[in-house]
């Protein structure tokens, strides 16, 4: 990955991977998810960043003990499940992370393509 992505983008992708719901959230990592929230300073206030670790602990305990949620395969499934089970209101900061996580890589790739195109245009 180091050859294709910057250090910041690699860190971002690793943080997003911490939301993977497969294998009962075995990839779940509080510190990486708090770091992911720090990539969104306009969406997460300082108070939100203080509250997030506790909300993440409660959320992971909740979903790991619910047998109906063991079959989730991706972040999209997680998002749908959170709304269906009303966990989006119980864990609003976690839900915000789940909603924002799929958007950032696309936005980052789009920006990088624009800069790459500008470089090509300026070269010619």
Short mmCIF file of C-alpha atoms in Angstrom, two decimals:
data_model
loop_
_atom_site.label_atom_id
_atom_site.label_comp_id
_atom_site.label_asym_id
_atom_site.label_seq_id
_atom_site.Cartn_x
_atom_site.Cartn_y
_atom_site.Cartn_z
CA UNK A 1 0.00 0.00 0.00
CA UNK A 2 2.90 2.37 0.69
CA UNK A 3 3.67 2.67 -3.01
CA UNK A 4 0.14 3.71 -3.96
CA UNK A 5 -1.07 5.83 -1.06
CA UNK A 6 0.34 8.61 1.04
CA UNK A 7 0.98 7.99 4.73
CA UNK A 8 -2.17 9.91 5.66
CA UNK A 9 -4.34 7.95 3.24
CA UNK A 10 -2.90 4.66 4.48
CA UNK A 11 -3.69 5.64 8.07
CA UNK A 12 -7.20 6.61 7.02
CA UNK A 13 -7.81 3.26 5.32
CA UNK A 14 -6.52 1.36 8.33
CA UNK A 15 -8.81 3.37 10.61
CA UNK A 16 -11.82 2.66 8.40
CA UNK A 17 -10.92 -1.04 8.49
CA UNK A 18 -11.53 -0.95 12.23
CA UNK A 19 -15.26 -0.67 11.50
CA UNK A 20 -15.33 -4.03 9.68
CA UNK A 21 -18.19 -6.02 11.26
CA UNK A 22 -17.01 -9.46 10.06
CA UNK A 23 -16.08 -12.10 12.66
CA UNK A 24 -17.95 -10.32 15.46
CA UNK A 25 -16.06 -7.07 14.92
CA UNK A 26 -12.66 -8.73 15.39
CA UNK A 27 -10.96 -5.76 13.66
CA UNK A 28 -12.62 -3.26 16.00
CA UNK A 29 -10.07 -0.85 17.52
CA UNK A 30 -11.14 2.09 19.69
CA UNK A 31 -8.00 4.16 19.24
CA UNK A 32 -8.12 3.87 15.44
CA UNK A 33 -11.79 4.84 15.41
CA UNK A 34 -11.11 7.89 17.57
CA UNK A 35 -8.33 8.76 15.13
CA UNK A 36 -10.82 8.33 12.27
CA UNK A 37 -13.13 10.84 13.97
CA UNK A 38 -10.22 13.29 14.15
CA UNK A 39 -10.13 13.27 10.33
CA UNK A 40 -13.53 15.01 10.52
CA UNK A 41 -12.92 18.07 12.74
CA UNK A 42 -16.06 19.82 11.50
CA UNK A 43 -18.26 16.84 12.38
CA UNK A 44 -16.76 15.87 15.75
CA UNK A 45 -16.31 18.52 18.43
CA UNK A 46 -13.75 18.24 21.21
CA UNK A 47 -16.53 17.06 23.52
CA UNK A 48 -17.59 14.43 20.95
CA UNK A 49 -14.02 13.14 20.83
CA UNK A 50 -14.07 12.84 24.63
CA UNK A 51 -17.38 10.94 24.61
CA UNK A 52 -16.58 8.70 21.64
CA UNK A 53 -14.38 6.06 23.37
CA UNK A 54 -17.08 5.32 25.95
CA UNK A 55 -19.76 5.14 23.26
CA UNK A 56 -17.53 2.81 21.21
CA UNK A 57 -17.02 0.51 24.23
CA UNK A 58 -20.76 0.31 24.86
CA UNK A 59 -21.52 -0.21 21.18
CA UNK A 60 -19.06 -3.06 20.68
CA UNK A 61 -20.29 -4.83 23.81
CA UNK A 62 -23.87 -4.41 22.61
CA UNK A 63 -23.33 -5.75 19.08
CA UNK A 64 -21.06 -8.62 20.13
CA UNK A 65 -23.69 -9.92 22.54
CA UNK A 66 -26.53 -9.75 19.99
CA UNK A 67 -26.58 -13.05 18.04
CA UNK A 68 -28.73 -11.51 15.27
CA UNK A 69 -25.84 -9.24 14.28
CA UNK A 70 -23.20 -11.93 13.83
CA UNK A 71 -23.73 -12.21 10.06
CA UNK A 72 -22.83 -8.65 9.08
CA UNK A 73 -20.34 -8.56 6.20
CA UNK A 74 -19.57 -4.90 5.49
CA UNK A 75 -19.97 -1.32 6.64
CA UNK A 76 -23.12 -0.94 4.50
CA UNK A 77 -24.76 -3.83 6.35
CA UNK A 78 -23.67 -2.26 9.64
CA UNK A 79 -25.27 1.05 8.70
CA UNK A 80 -28.57 -0.60 7.72
CA UNK A 81 -28.56 -2.71 10.89
CA UNK A 82 -27.98 0.31 13.09
CA UNK A 83 -31.05 2.04 11.65
CA UNK A 84 -33.26 -1.08 11.76
CA UNK A 85 -32.40 -1.75 15.40
CA UNK A 86 -32.49 1.95 16.39
CA UNK A 87 -28.87 1.85 17.49
CA UNK A 88 -28.28 4.98 15.41
CA UNK A 89 -30.08 6.95 18.12
CA UNK A 90 -28.43 5.09 21.01
CA UNK A 91 -24.93 5.54 19.55
CA UNK A 92 -25.09 8.73 17.45
CA UNK A 93 -21.32 9.27 17.33
CA UNK A 94 -20.66 5.70 16.21
CA UNK A 95 -23.39 6.04 13.59
CA UNK A 96 -21.81 9.25 12.33
CA UNK A 97 -18.51 7.40 11.89
CA UNK A 98 -20.26 4.58 10.05
CA UNK A 99 -21.96 7.07 7.72
CA UNK A 100 -18.80 9.06 7.04
CA UNK A 101 -16.36 6.17 6.64
CA UNK A 102 -17.39 5.10 3.12
CA UNK A 103 -17.45 8.68 1.85
CA UNK A 104 -13.92 9.78 2.70
CA UNK A 105 -11.95 7.33 0.50
CA UNK A 106 -14.08 8.28 -2.52
CA UNK A 107 -13.64 11.99 -1.82
CA UNK A 108 -9.88 11.53 -1.34
CA UNK A 109 -9.55 9.57 -4.60
CA UNK A 110 -11.55 12.21 -6.46
CA UNK A 111 -9.33 15.01 -5.19
CA UNK A 112 -6.19 13.06 -6.09
CA UNK A 113 -7.51 12.47 -9.63
CA UNK A 114 -8.20 16.19 -10.01
CA UNK A 115 -4.66 17.08 -8.95
CA UNK A 116 -3.28 14.42 -11.27
CA UNK A 117 -5.32 15.86 -14.15
CA UNK A 118 -4.12 19.38 -13.33
CA UNK A 119 -0.54 18.16 -13.38
CA UNK A 120 -1.09 16.62 -16.84
CA UNK A 121 -2.72 19.77 -18.16
CA UNK A 122 0.01 22.04 -16.79
CA UNK A 123 2.71 19.75 -18.25
CA UNK A 124 1.28 19.96 -21.76
#
